[in-house]
Coordinates of C-alpha atoms and ligand atoms in Angstrom, one line a residue:
X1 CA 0.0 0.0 0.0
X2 CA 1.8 3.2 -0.8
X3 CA -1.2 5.2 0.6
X4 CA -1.5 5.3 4.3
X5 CA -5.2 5.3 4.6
X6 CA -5.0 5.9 8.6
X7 CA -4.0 9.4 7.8
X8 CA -6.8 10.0 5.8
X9 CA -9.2 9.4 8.7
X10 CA -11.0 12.8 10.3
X11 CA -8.0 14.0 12.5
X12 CA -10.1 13.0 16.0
X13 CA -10.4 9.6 14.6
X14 CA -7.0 9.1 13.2
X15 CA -5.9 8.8 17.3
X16 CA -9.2 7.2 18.5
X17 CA -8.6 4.0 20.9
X18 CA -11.4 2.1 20.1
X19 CA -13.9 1.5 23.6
X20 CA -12.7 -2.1 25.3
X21 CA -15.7 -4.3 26.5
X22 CA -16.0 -6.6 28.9
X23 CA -14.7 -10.0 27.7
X24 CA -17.5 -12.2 25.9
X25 CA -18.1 -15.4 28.2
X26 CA -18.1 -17.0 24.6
X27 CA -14.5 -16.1 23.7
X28 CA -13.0 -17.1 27.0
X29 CA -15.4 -20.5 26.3
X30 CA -13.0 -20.8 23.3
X31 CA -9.8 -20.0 24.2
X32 CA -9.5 -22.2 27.8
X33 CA -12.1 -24.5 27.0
X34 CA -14.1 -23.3 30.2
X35 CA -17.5 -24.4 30.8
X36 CA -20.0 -22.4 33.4
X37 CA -18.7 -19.1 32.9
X38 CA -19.6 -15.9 35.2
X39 CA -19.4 -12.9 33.5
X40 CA -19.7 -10.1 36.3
X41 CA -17.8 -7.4 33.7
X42 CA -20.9 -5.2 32.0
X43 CA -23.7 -4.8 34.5
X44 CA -25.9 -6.6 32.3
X45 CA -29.3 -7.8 34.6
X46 CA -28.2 -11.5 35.5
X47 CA -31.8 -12.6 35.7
X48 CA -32.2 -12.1 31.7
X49 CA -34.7 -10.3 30.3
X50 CA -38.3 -9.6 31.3
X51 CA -40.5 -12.4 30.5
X52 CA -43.1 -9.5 28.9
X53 CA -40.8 -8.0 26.8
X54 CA -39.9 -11.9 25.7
X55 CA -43.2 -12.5 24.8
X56 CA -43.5 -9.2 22.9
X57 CA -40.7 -9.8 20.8
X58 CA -42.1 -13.8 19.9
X59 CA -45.4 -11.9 19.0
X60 CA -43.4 -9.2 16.8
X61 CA -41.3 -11.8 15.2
X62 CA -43.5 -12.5 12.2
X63 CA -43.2 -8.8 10.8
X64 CA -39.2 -8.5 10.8
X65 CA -39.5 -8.5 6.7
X66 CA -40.8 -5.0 7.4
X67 CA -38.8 -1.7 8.1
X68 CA -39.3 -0.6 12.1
X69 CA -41.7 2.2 12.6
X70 CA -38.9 5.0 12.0
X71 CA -40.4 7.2 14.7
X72 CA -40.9 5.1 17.3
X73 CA -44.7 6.3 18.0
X74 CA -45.8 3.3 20.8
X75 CA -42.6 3.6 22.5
X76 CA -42.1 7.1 22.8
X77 CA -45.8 7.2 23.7
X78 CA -45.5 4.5 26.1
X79 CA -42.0 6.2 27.5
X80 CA -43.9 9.8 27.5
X81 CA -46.8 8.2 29.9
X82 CA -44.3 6.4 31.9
X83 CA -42.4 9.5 32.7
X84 CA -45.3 11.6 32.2
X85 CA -43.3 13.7 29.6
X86 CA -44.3 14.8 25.7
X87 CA -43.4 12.6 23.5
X88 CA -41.0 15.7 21.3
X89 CA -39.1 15.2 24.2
X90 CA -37.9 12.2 23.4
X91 CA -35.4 10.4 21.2
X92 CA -34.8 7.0 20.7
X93 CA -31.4 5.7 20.1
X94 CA -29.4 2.2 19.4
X95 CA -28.7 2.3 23.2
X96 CA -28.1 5.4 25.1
X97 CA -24.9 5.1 23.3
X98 CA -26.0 6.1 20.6
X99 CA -28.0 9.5 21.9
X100 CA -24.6 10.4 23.5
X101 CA -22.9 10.5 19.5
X102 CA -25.7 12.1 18.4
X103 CA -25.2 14.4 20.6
X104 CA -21.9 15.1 19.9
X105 CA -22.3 14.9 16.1
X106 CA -25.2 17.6 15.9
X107 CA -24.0 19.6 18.5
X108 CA -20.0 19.7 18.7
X109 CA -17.8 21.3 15.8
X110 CA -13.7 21.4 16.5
X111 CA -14.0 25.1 18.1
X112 CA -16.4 23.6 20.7
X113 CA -15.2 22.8 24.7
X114 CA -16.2 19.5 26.2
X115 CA -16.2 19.4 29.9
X116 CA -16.3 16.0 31.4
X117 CA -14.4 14.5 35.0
X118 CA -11.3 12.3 35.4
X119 CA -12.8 8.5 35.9
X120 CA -16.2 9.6 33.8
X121 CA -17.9 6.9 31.3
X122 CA -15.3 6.1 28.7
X123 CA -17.8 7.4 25.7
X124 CA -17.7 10.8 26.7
X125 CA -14.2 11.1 25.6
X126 CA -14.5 9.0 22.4
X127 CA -17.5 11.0 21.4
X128 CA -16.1 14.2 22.1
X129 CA -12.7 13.2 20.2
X130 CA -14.6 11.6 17.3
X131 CA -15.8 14.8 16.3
X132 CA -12.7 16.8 17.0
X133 CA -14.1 19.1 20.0
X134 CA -11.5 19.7 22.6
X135 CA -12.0 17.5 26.1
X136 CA -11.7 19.8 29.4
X137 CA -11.5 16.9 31.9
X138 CA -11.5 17.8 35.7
X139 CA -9.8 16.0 38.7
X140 CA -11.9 14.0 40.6
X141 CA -12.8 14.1 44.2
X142 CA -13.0 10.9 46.0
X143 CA -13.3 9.5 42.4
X144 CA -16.4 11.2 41.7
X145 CA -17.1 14.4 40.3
X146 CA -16.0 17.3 41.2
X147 CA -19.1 20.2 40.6
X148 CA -16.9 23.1 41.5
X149 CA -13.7 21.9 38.9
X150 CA -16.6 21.6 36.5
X151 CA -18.5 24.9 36.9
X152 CA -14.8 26.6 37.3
X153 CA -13.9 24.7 33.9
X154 CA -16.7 26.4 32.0
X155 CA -15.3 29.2 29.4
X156 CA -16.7 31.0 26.5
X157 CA -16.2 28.1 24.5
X158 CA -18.0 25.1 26.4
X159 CA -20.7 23.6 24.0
X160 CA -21.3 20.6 25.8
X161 CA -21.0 18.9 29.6
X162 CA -21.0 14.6 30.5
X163 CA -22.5 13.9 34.1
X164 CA -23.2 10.6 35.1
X165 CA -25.2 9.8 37.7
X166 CA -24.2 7.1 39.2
X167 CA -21.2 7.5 37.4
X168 CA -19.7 4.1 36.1
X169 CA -17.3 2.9 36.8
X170 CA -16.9 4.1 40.1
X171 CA -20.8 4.0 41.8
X172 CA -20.5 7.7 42.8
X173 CA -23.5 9.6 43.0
X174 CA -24.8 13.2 42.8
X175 CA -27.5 14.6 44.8
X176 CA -30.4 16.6 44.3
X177 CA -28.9 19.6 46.3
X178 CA -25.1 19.5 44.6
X179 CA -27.2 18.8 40.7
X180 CA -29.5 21.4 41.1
X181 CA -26.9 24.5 42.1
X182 CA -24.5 23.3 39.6
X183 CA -27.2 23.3 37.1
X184 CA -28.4 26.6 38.2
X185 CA -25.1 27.9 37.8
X186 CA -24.5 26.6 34.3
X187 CA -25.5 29.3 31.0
X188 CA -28.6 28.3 29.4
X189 CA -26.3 27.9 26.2
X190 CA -24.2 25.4 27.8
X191 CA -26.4 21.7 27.4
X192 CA -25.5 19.2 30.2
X193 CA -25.5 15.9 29.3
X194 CA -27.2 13.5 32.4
X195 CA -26.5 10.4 31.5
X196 CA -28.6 8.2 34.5
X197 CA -28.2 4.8 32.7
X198 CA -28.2 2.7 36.7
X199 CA -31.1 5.2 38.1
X200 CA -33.1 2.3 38.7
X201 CA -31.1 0.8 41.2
X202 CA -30.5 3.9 43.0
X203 CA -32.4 4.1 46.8
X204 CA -30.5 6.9 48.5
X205 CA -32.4 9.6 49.9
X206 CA -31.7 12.9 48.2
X207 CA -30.7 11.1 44.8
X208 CA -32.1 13.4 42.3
X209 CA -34.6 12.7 39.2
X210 CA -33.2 13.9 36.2
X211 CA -36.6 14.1 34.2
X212 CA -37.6 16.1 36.7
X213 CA -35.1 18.9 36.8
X214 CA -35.8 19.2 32.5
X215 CA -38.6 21.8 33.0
X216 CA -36.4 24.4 35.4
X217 CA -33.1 23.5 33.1
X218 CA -34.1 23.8 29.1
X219 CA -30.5 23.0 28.2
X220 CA -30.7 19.6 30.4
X221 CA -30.7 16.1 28.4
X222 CA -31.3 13.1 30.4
X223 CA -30.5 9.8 28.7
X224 CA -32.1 6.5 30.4
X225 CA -31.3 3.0 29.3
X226 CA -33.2 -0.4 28.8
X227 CA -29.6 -2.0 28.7
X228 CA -29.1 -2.3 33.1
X229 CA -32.0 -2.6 35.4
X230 CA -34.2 -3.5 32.3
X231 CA -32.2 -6.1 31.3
X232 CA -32.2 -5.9 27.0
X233 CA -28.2 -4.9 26.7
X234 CA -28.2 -7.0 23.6
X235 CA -31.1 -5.2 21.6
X236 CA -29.6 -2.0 22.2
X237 CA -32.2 0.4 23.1
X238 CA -32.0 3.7 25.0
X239 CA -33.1 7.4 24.7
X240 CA -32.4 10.9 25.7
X241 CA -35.2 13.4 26.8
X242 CA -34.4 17.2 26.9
X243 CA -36.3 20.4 25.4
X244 CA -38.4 19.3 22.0
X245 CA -35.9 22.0 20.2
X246 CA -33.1 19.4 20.9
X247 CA -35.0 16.3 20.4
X248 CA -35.7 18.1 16.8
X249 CA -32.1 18.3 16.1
X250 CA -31.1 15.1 16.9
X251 CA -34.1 13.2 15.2
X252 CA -32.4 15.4 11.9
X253 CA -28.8 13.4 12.5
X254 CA -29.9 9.9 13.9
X255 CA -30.5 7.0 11.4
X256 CA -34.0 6.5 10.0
X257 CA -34.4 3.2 11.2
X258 CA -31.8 3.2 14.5
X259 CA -34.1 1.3 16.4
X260 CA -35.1 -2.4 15.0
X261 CA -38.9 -3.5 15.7
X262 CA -38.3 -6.1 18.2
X263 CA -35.5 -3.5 20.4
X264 CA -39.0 -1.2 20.0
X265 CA -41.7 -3.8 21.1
X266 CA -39.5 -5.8 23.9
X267 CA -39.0 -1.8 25.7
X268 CA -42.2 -0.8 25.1
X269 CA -43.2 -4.2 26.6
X270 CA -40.4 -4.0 30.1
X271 CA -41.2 -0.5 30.7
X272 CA -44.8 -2.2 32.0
X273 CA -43.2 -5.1 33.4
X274 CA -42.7 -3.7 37.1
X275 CA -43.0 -7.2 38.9
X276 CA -39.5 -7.6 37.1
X277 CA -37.9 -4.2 37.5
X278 CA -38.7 -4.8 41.7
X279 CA -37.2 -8.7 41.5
X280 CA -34.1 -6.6 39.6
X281 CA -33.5 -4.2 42.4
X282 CA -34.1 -7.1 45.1
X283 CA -30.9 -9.1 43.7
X284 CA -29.1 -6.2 43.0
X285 CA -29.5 -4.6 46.8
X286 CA -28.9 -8.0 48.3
X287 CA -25.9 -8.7 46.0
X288 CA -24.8 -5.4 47.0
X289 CA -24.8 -6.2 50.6
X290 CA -23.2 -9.5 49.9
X291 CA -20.3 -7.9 48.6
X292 CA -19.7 -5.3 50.6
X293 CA -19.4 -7.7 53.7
X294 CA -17.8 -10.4 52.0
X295 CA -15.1 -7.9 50.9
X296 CA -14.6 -6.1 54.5
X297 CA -14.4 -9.5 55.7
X298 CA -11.3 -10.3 52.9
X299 CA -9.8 -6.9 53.7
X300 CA -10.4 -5.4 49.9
X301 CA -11.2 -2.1 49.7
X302 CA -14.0 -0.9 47.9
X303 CA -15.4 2.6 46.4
X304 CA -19.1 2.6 47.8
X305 CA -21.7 2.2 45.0
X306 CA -25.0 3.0 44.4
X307 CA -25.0 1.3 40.9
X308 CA -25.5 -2.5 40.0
X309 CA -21.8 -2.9 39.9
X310 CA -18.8 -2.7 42.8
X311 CA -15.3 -1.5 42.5
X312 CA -12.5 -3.0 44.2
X313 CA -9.4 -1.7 45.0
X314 CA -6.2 -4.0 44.7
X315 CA -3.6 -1.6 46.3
X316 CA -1.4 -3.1 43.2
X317 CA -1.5 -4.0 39.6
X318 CA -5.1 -5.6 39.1
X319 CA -3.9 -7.3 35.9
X320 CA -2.9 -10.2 37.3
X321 CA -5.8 -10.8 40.0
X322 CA -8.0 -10.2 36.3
X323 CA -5.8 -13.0 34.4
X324 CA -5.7 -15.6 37.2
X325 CA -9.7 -15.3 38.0
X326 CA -10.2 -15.5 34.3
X327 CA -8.9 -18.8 34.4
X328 CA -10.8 -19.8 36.5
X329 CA -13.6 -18.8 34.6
X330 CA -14.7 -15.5 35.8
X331 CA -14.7 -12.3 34.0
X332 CA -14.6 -9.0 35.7
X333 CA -13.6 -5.7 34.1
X334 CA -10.4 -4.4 34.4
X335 CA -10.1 -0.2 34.6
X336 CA -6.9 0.4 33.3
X337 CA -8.2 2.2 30.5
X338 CA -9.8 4.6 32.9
X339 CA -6.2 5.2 34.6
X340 CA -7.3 2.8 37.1
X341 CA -4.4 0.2 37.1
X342 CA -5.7 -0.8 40.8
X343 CA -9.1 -1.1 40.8
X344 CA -11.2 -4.0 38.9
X345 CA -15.3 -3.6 38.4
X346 CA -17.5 -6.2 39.4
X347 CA -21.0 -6.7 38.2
X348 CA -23.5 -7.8 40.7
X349 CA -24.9 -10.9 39.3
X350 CA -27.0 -13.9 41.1
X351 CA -26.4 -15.1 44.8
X352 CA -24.3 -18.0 43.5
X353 CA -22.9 -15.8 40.8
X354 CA -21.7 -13.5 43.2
X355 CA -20.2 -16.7 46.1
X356 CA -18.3 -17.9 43.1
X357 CA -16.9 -14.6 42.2
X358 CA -15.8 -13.8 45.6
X359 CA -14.5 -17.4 46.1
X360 CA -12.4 -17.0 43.0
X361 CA -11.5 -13.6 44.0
X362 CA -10.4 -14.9 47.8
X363 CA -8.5 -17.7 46.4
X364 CA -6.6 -15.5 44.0
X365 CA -5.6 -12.9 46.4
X366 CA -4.4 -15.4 49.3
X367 CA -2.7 -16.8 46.6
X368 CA -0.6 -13.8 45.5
X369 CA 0.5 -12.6 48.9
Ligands
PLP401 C1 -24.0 1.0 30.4 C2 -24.0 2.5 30.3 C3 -24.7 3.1 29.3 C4 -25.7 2.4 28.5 O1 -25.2 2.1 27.3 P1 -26.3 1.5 26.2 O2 -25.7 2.0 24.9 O3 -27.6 2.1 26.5 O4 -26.2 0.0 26.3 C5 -24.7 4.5 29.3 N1 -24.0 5.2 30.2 C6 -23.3 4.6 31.2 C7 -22.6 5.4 32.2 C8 -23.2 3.2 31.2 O5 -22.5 2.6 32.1

């Protein structure tokens, strides 16, 4: 090749690093011939998905030679009653993922600020960079974020601000009070991105409501998920709700068909399904309280989570407490990536999901001191 068709690339791509997912159970299946695999590494809902939105998708089967309804009219309608919202309010996207590109791709041009904070949701930074706008990231405090490093971050040229709340990967959480006089203190020409993709699981008192701050703060977008606490990760489905100016923009970028029927039926169908959503939260609180025990008891630290997922800290290179539980056949995520080197997320998955990870996890520590 005498043309170097990486330099060709839009300059933010050219020095992307692609997003790292959790390993497939299937690929560590093949390569150590393991069998009963426990995948605790993308805070997928371990008890599968809804048995309504199952049966929705069996009923929908028979019109998949058909394009998908392009503007998603029963599920917004069905999200819009949920929520109680208008249904201009919302947009539907391939996941929430793909509401956070939009996002960035109508929004952000190359002169454009993006604020987001150290240890934030890796997309941020890849949308932000994809579309050549230049990341402001703040320090952290105590591995969250850091309100007043974001507010004192804000110049002439911010476009565009990521909060996530809880934030993944480190469980950290916002409340109403902090949200709220940040949000009060952010220019109406600034939008704030709220990305509350684990809201489900959150109980704390003073834990704030996104959709409920959108009518004081026309420049907030909140984007929810059906990929956690409603359990369909692998039909990618997720939306963004914020002022119907901004839902019109991004409905003028997204793809015409970016949802497929059955990702539009099997939501519309879990939204209802609240017998599941409660049975979710059970395991997840229990699990929670499983590990947080088990892992005082061991000695590990931990960074206190309000999310369906737990992360540990190692107090040395996780890499090798990753490899050695992978063999024995269970996948966490490592958080290298996120200039973590110490710390490794665990999903909360079943009870006896959870006593085999931490029986792994045991054995592997004891065995490396
Ligand atoms: C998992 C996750 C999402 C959801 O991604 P989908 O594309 O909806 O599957 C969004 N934001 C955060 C912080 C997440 O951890």
């Amino acid at each position: 090749m005498s043309c170097d068709y990486i330099s060709l690339a839009a300059p933010g791509v050219q020095h992307l690093n692609p997003y790292l997912p959790g390993k497939p159970a299937e690929e560590l299946e093949r390569e150590m011939g393991l069998t009963g695999i426990v995948k605790l590494a993308s805070n997928e809902n371990p008890l599968g998905p809804s048995p309504k939105a199952l049966a929705a998708m069996q009923q929908n089967m028979t019109g998949l030679a058909l394009y998908p309804d392009s503007g998603g009219y029963r599920l917004k309608k069905a999200i819009a009653e949920h929520y109680a919202l208008a249904m201009e309010q919302v947009t539907l996207g391939n996941g929430s993922n793909d509401v956070l590109e939009l996002l960035a791709r109508a929004f952000l041009t190359a002169d454009d600020e993006v604020i987001y904070s150290e240890y934030a949701f890796v997309v941020y930074p890849l949308v932000t960079q994809a579309v050549g706008a230049k990341a402001v990231v703040t320090a952290a405090n105590a591995w969250g974020h850091d309100l007043n490093a974001m507010r004192e971050a804000i110049s002439d040229k911010t476009k565009m601000i990521f909060i996530a709340n809880p934030n993944n990967p480190t469980g950290t959480w916002l409340s109403e009070t902090e949200l709220s006089a940040f949000l009060d203190a952010v220019p109406e020409h600034v939008l704030v991105v709220l990305d509350e993709a684990y809201t489900e699981y959150v109980r704390q008192e003073g834990f704030p409501n996104g959709l409920e701050l959108l009518t004081r703060f026309p420049n907030l977008i909140v984007t929810r998920t059906f990929s956690k606490a409603f359990g369909l990760a692998g039909l990618r489905v997720g939306f963004a709700v914020s002022n119907p100016q901004i839902a019109n923009i991004l409905s003028r970028v997204r793809q015409p068909f970016n949802v497929s029927s059955l990702a539009l039926c099997a939501a519309e169908a879990a939204l209802s399904d609240w017998e599941y959503l409660e049975k979710t939260i059970a395991t997840n609180t229990a699990g929670m309280a499983y590990f947080e025990q088990a892992l005082s008891e061991l000695g590990i630290e931990f960074i206190p989570s309000v999310g369906n997922f737990i992360t540990i800290d190692l107090g040395r290179d996780a890499m090798p407490v990753y490899q050695a539980m992978l063999a024995q056949g269970v996948i966490v995520r490592p958080l290298a990536n996120y200039g973590m080197p110490n710390h490794l997320r665990i999903s909360i998955g079943t009870a006896s999901e959870n006593e085999k990870c931490l029986d792994v996890l045991a054995s592997v520590v004891e065995n490396l001191e």
